[in-house]
Coordinates of C-alpha atoms in Angstrom, one line a residue:
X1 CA -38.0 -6.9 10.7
X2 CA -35.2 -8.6 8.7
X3 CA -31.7 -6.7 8.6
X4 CA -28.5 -7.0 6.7
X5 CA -25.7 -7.2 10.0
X6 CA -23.3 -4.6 9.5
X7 CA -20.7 -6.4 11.1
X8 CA -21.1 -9.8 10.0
X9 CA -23.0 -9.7 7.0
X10 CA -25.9 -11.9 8.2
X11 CA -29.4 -11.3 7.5
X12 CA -30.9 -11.8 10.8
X13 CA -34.2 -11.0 12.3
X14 CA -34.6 -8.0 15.2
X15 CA -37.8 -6.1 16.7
X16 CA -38.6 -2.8 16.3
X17 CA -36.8 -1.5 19.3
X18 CA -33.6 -3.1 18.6
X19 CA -30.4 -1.9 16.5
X20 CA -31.6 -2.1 12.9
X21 CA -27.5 -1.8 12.4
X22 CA -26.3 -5.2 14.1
X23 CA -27.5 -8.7 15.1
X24 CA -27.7 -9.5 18.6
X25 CA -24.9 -12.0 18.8
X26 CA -22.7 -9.0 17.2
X27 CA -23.9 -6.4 19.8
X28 CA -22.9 -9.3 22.7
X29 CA -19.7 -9.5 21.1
X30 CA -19.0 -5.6 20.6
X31 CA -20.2 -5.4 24.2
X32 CA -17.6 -7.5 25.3
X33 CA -14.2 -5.9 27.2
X34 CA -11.5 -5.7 25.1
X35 CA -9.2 -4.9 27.4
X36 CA -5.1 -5.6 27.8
X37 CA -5.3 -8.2 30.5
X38 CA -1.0 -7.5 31.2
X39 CA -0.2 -5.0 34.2
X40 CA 0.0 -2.1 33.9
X41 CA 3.3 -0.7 33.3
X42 CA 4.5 3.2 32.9
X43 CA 6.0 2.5 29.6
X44 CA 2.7 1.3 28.6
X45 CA 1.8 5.3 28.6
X46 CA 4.7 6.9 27.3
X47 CA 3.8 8.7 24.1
X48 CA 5.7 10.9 21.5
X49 CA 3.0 13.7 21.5
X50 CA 4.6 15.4 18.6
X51 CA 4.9 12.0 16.3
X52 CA 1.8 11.1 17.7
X53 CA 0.5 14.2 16.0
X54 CA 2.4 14.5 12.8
X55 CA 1.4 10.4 12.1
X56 CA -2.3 11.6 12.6
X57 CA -2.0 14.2 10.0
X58 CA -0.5 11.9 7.1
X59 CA -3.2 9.5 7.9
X60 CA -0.8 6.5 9.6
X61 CA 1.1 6.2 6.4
X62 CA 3.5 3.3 6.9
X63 CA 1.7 1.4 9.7
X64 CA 1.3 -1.9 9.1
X65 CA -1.6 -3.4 7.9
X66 CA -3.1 -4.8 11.1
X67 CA -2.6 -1.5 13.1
X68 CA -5.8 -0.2 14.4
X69 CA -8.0 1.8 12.6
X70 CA -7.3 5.5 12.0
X71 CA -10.3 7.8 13.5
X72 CA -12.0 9.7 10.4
X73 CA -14.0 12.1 12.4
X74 CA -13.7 15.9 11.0
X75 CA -10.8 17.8 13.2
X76 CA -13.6 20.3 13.3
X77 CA -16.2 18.4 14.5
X78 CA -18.6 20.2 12.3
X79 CA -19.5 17.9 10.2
X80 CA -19.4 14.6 11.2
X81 CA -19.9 12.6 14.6
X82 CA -20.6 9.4 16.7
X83 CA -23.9 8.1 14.8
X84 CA -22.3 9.5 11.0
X85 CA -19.2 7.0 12.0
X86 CA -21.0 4.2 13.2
X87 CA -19.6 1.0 11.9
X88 CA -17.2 2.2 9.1
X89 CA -15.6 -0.6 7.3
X90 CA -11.8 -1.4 8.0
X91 CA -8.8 0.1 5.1
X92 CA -9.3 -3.2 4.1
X93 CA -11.4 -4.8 1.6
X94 CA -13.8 -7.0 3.2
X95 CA -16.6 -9.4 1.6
X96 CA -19.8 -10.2 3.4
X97 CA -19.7 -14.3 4.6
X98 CA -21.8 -16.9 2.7
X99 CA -25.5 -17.1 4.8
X100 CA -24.5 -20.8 6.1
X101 CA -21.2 -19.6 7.6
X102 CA -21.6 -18.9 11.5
X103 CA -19.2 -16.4 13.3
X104 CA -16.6 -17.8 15.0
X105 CA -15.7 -15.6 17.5
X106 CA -12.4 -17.3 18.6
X107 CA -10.9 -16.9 15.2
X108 CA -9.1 -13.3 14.7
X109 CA -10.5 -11.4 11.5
X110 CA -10.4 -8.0 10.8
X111 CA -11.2 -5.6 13.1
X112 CA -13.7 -2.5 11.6
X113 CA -13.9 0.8 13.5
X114 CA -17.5 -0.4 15.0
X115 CA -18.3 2.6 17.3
X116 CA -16.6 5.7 18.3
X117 CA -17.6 7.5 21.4
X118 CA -16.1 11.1 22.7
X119 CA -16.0 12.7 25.8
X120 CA -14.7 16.2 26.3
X121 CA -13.9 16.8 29.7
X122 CA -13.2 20.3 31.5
X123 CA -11.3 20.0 35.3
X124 CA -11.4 23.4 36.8
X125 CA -9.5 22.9 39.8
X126 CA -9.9 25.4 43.1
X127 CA -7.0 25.8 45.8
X128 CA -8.6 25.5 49.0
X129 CA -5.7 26.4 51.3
X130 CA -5.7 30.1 50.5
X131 CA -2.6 30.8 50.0
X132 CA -1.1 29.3 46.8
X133 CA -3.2 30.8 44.2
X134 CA -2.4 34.1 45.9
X135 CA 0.9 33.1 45.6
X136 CA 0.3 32.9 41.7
X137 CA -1.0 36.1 41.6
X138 CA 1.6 37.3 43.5
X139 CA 4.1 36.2 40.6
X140 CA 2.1 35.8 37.7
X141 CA 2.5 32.5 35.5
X142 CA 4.8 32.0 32.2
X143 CA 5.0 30.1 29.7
X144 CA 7.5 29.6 26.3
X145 CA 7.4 28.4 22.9
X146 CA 9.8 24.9 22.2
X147 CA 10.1 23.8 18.6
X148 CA 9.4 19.7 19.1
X149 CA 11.6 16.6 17.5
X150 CA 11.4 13.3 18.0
X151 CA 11.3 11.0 21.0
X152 CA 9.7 13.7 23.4
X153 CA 12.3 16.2 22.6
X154 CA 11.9 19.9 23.2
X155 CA 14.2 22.9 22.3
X156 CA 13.4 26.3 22.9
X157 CA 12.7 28.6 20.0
X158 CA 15.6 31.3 20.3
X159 CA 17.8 27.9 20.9
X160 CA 16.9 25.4 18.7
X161 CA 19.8 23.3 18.5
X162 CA 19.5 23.0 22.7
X163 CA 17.3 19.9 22.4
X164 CA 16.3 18.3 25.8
X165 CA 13.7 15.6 26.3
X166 CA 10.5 16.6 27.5
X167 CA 11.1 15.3 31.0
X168 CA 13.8 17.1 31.7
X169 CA 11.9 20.7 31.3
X170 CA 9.6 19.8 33.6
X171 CA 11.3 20.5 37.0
X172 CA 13.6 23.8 35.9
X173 CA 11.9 26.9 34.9
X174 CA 11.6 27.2 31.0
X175 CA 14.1 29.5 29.0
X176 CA 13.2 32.3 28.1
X177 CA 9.9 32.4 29.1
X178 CA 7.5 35.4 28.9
X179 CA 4.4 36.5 30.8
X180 CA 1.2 34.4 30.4
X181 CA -0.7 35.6 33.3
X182 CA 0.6 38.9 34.4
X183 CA 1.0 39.5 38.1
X184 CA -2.5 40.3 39.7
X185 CA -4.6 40.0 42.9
X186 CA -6.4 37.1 43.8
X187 CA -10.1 36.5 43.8
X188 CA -11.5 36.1 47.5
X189 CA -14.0 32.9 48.4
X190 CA -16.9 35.1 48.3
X191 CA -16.2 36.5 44.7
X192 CA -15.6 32.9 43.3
X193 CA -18.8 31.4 44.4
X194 CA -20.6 33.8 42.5
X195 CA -18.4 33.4 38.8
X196 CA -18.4 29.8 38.9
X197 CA -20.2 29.7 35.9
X198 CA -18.4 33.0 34.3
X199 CA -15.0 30.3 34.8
X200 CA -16.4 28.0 33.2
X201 CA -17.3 30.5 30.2
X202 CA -13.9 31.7 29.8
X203 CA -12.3 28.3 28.8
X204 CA -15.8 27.1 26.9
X205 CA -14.8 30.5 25.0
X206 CA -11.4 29.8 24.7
X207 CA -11.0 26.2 23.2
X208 CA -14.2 25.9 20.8
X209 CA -15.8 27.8 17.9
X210 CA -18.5 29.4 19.9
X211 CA -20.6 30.8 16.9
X212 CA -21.1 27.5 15.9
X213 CA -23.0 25.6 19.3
X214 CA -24.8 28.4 19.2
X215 CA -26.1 28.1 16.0
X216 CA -26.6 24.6 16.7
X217 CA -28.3 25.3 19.7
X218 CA -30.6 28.2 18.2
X219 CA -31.9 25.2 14.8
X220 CA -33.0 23.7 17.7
X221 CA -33.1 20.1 15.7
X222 CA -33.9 16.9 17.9
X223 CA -30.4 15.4 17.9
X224 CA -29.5 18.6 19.5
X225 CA -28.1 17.3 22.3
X226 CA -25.3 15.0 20.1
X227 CA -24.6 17.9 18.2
X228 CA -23.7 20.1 20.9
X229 CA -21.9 17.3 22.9
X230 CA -19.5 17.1 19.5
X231 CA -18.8 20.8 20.0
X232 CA -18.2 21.5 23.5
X233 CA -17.2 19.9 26.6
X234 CA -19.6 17.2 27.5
X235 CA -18.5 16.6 31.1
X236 CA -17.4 19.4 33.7
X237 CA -15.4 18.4 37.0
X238 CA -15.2 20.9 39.8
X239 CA -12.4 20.1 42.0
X240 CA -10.6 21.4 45.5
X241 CA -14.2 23.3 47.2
X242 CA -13.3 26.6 49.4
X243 CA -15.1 26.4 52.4
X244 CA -16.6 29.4 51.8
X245 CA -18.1 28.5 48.5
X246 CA -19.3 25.7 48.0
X247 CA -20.0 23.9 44.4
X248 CA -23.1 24.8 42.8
X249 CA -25.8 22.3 41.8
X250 CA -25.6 23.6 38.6
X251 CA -23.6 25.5 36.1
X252 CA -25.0 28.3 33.8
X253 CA -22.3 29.7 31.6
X254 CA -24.3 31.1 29.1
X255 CA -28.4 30.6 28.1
X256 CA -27.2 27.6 25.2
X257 CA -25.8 25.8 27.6
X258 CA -26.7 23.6 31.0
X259 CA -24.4 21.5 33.3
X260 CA -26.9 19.7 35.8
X261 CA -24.8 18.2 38.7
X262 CA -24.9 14.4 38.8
X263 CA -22.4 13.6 41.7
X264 CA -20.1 14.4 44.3
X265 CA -18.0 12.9 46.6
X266 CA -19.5 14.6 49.6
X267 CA -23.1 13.6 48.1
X268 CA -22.2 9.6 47.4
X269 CA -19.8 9.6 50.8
X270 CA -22.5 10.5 53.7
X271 CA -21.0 8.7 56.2
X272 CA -17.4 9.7 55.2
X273 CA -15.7 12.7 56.5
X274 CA -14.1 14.4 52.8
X275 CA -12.1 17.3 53.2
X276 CA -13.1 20.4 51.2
X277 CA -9.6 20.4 49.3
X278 CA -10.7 16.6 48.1
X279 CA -14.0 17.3 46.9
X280 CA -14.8 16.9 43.7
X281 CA -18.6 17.8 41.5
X282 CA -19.2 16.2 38.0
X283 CA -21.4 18.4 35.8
X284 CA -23.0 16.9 32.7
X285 CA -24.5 18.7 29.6
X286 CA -28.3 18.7 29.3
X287 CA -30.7 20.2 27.5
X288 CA -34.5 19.9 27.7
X289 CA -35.1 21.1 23.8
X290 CA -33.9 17.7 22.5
X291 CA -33.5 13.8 22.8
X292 CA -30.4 12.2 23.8
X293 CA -29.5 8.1 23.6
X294 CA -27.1 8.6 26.3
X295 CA -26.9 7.6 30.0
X296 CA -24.2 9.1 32.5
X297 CA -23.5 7.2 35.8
X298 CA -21.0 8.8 38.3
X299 CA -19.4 6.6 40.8
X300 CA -16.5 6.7 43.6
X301 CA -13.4 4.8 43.4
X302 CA -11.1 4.5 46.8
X303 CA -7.5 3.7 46.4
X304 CA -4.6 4.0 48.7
X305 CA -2.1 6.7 47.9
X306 CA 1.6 6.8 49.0
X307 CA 0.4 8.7 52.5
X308 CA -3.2 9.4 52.1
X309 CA -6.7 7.5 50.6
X310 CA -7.9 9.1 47.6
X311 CA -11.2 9.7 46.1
X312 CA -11.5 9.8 42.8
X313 CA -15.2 10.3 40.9
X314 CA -15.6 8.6 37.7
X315 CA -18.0 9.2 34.6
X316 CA -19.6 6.5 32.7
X317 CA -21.1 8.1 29.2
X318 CA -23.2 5.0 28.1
X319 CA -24.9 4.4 25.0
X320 CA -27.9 1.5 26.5
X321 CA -28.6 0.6 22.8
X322 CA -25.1 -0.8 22.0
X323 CA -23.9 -1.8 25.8
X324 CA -20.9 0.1 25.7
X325 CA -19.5 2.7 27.6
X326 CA -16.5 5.6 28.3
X327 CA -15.4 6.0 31.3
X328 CA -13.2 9.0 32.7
X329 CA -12.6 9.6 36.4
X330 CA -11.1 13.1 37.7
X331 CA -8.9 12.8 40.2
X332 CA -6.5 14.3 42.9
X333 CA -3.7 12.1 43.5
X334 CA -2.4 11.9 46.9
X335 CA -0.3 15.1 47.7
X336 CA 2.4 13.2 49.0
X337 CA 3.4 12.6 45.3
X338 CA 4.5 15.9 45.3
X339 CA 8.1 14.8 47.4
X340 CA 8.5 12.3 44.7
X341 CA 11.6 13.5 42.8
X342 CA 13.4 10.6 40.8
X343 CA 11.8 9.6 37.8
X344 CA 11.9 5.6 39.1
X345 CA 9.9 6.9 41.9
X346 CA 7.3 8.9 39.5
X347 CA 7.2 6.3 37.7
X348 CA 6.4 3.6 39.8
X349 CA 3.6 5.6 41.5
X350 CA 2.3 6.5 38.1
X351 CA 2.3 2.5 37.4
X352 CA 0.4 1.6 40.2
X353 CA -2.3 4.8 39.4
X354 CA -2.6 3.1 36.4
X355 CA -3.1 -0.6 37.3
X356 CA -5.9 0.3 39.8
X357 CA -7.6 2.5 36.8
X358 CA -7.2 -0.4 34.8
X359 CA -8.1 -3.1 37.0
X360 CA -11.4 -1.2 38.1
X361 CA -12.6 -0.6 34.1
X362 CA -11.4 3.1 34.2
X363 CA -10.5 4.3 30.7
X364 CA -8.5 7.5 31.3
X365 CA -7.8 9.8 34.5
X366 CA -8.1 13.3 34.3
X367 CA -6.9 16.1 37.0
X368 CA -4.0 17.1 39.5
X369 CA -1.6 14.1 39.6
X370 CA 0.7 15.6 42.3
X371 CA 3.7 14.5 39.5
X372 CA 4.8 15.5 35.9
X373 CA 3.2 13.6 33.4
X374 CA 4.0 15.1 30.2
X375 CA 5.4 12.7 28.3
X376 CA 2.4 10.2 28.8
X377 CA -0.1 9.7 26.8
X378 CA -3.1 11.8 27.0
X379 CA -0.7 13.8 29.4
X380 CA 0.3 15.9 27.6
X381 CA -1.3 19.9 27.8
X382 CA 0.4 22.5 26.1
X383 CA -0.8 25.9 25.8
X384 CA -0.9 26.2 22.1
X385 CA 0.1 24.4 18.9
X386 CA 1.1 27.0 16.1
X387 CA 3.4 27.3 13.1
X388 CA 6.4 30.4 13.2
X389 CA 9.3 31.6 11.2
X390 CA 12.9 30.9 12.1
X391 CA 15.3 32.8 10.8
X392 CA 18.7 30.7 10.5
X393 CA 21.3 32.8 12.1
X394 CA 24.4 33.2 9.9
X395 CA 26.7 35.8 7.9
X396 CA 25.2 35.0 4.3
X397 CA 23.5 38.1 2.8
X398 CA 20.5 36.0 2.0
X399 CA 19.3 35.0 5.5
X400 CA 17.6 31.4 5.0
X401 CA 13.8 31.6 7.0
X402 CA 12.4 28.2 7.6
X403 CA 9.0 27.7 8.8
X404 CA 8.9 25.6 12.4
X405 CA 6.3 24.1 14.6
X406 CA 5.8 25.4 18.2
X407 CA 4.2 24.0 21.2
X408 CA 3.5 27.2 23.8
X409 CA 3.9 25.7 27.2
X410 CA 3.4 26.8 31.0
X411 CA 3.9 24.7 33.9
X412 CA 0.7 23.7 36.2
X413 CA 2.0 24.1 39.6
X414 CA 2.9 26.9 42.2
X415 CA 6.3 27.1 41.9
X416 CA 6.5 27.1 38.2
X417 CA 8.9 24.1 37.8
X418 CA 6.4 21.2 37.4
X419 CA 3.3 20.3 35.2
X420 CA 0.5 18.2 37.9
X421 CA -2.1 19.0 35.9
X422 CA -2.8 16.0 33.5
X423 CA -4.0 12.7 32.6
X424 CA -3.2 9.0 31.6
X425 CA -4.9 7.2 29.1
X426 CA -5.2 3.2 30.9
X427 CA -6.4 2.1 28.3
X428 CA -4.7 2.5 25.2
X429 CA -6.1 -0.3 23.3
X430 CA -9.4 1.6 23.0
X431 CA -9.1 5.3 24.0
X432 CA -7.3 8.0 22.2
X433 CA -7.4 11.8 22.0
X434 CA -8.5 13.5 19.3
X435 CA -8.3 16.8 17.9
X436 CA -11.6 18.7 19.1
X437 CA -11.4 22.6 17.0
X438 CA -10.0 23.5 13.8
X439 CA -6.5 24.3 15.7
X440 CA -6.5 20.5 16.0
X441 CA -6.1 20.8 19.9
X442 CA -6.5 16.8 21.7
X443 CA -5.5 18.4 24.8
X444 CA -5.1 21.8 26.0
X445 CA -4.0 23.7 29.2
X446 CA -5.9 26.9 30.1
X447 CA -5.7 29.9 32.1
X448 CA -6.3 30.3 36.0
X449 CA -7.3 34.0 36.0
X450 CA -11.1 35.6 35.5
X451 CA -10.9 38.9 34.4
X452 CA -6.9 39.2 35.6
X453 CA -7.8 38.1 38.6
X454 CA -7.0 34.6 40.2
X455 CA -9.0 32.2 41.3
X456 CA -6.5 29.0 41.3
X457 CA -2.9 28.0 41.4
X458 CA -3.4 25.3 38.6
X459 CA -4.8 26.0 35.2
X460 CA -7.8 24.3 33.7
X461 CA -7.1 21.3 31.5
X462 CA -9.1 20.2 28.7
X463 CA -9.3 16.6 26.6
X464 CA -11.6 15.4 23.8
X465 CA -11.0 11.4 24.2
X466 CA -12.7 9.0 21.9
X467 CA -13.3 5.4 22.1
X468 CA -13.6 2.7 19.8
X469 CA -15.2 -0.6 20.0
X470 CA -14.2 -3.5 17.5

């Protein structure tokens, strides 16, 4: 059959089984990497979350003309997706080229937003030396509300004018924090096998509208599978295994929704010795009901950490018809990290953790870096985004409220003073988060408790990353 290109403009011919959106020398070209061949560098990932946000929301008003496209997928994610996206035209206006002019792929032109891919990715992590988590629940956790500014700056909202960049309140305990987890007993190994699935539950619940996958689920339409993937987390990671309970080969939070197991580091490492606090289990959604045009493929990446070889399992979410891929590997970065106190040293580590990503086609890392990593991009995992009065203090009889944005935040480690839980985008030229529920949440931090009890000394992190391919 004969098709109109929607990239190039071409009439070209393609069989039944092909795209009927692109040519073939287009999908050869979109398949291409497009990829920042420089090192990587840690100020490559450093990020103004908050401007980052607030440039998002006025649309990238004030960018220059060339700047990449802006994502126009529904913060919702109720009504629009990957295949309603599909090869949107740039900002600019754009004429189709004459039928005896060939594409010169050397020649820059302007880039459209071809393809956008998401991948939602929950890492519940599990402390296998049991002891810390019963630390937490020996203290109970807190967290505090800090109204933002620019360049990474944070003050706390009964001190506003106490600005302090981000950084900085990651290794002291936040002022005047309150209770987020209240002080509880501990969950023991046995107890924790058995509510794998019922953890999982709790932060499906807690960071997506769960009214609507389910009615999704019950229409039972074929593209079920897409639908659901757009409103849920599409790719589980299990991390840090108790001895005493090992992962599951499936999880079953509730009757709408399947994770099938599709790789583990003890499962692809037979002849390798990995210790139960390494291990690491990628779950994937399924469902039998419907179709899907998507692939996963989990492998294992070794690198050398500062005392110890890591493991790290990464997640290709492929789409075979348009050769392209997302790739997100979970991780737990070498606990020598953890001694690593100046920021050159952070730093440095954090740049070679990214270079290896990079170098080995990884587009973002996900899980317990050993090291802050707030201020990176796609590293950053607050609690809660929300909107609050502040009443300007003063003796005037009419006091003066002004409305202020607040970022709820709680530290990720056992002694309260650090965030390890979190992620790095490598490649930025491509990948970006994007708000997954109508709070307009790219990233979130969760809770480490079931039912007030606690199963962990880190909290579940969550981030909806897209891709897009020009």
């Amino acid at each position: 059959m004969i098709i109109t290109c929607m990239r190039c403009g071409h009439r070209a011919f393609v069989f039944m089984f092909e795209s009927k959106r692109i040519c073939r020398r287009c999908k050869t070209w979109v398949s291409r990497p497009h990829r920042d061949p420089n090192k990587f560098t840690y100020k490559d990932a450093q990020r103004d979350q908050h401007k980052r946000r607030v440039d998002r929301i006025h649309g990238g008003i004030g960018k220059k003309s060339h700047a990449r496209p802006v994502f126009r997928r529904s913060h919702s994610a109720s009504t629009r997706g990957p295949s309603d996206s599909l090869f949107e035209p740039s900002d600019a206006p754009t004429s189709a080229p004459s039928m005896d002019l060939a594409l010169d792929d050397a020649q820059p032109f302007i880039t459209p937003n071809v393809m956008t891919l998401q991948c939602m990715v929950l890492f519940v992590p599990f402390d296998a030396s049991n002891n810390f988590y019963r630390t937490n629940a020996d203290n109970g956790t807190m967290s505090a509300d800090f109204i933002p500014s620019r360049g990474n700056m944070f003050a706390p909202f009964s001190q506003p004018q106490s600005m302090k960049p981000l950084s900085r309140l990651n290794t002291k305990l936040y002022p005047g924090q309150k209770t987020f987890e209240a002080s509880s007993s501990s969950m023991e190994p046995h107890d924790i096998q058995a509510n794998y699935s019922k953890i999982v539950m709790k932060h499906i619940a807690a960071c997506t509208n769960v009214r609507e996958w389910k009615e999704v689920h019950a229409s039972g339409v074929i593209d079920m599978h897409m639908r659901l993937t757009r409103l849920c987390p599409e790719v589980i990671f299990l991390s840090e295994e108790l001895s005493d309970a090992p992962f599951p080969a499936e999880l079953r939070p509730c009757p709408e929704l399947t994770y099938r197991r599709i790789g583990s580091l003890k499962e692809m490492l037979p002849d390798v010795h990995v210790d139960a606090k390494n291990e690491i289990s990628a779950y994937v959604l399924v469902d039998e009901k419907s179709i899907t045009q998507v692939l996963y493929h989990a492998r294992v990446l070794l690198r050398q950490g500062c005392k110890h070889e890591e493991k790290w399992l990464s997640i290709q979410k492929i789409v075979p018809e348009y050769r392209v891929y997302i790739e997100v590997a979970g991780v737990h970065l070498d606990a020598g990290y953890t001694s690593y106190t100046s920021d050159t040293k952070k730093q440095a580590a954090l740049s070679e953790v990214g270079q290896f990503a990079r170098e080995n086609d990884v587009d973002a890392l996900l899980g317990d870096l050993n090291m802050d990593s707030f201020e990176l991009n796609g590293g950053f995992f607050p609690n809660a985004f929300s909107f609050k009065n502040y009443e300007v203090p003063g003796s005037s009889s009419e006091k003066k409220t002004l409305v202020k944005p607040v970022y709820t935040l709680s530290h990720s480690n056992t002694n309260a003073k650090n965030n390890y839980m979190g992620g790095l985008i490598v490649n930025s030229a491509q990948v970006e988060t994007e708000p997954m529920n109508l709070q307009g949440a790219e990233t979130l931090s969760l809770s480490r408790t079931l039912d007030g009890e606690f199963y962990s000394d880190h909290p579940a992190i969550l981030a909806n990353y897209v891709k897009s391919f020009y």
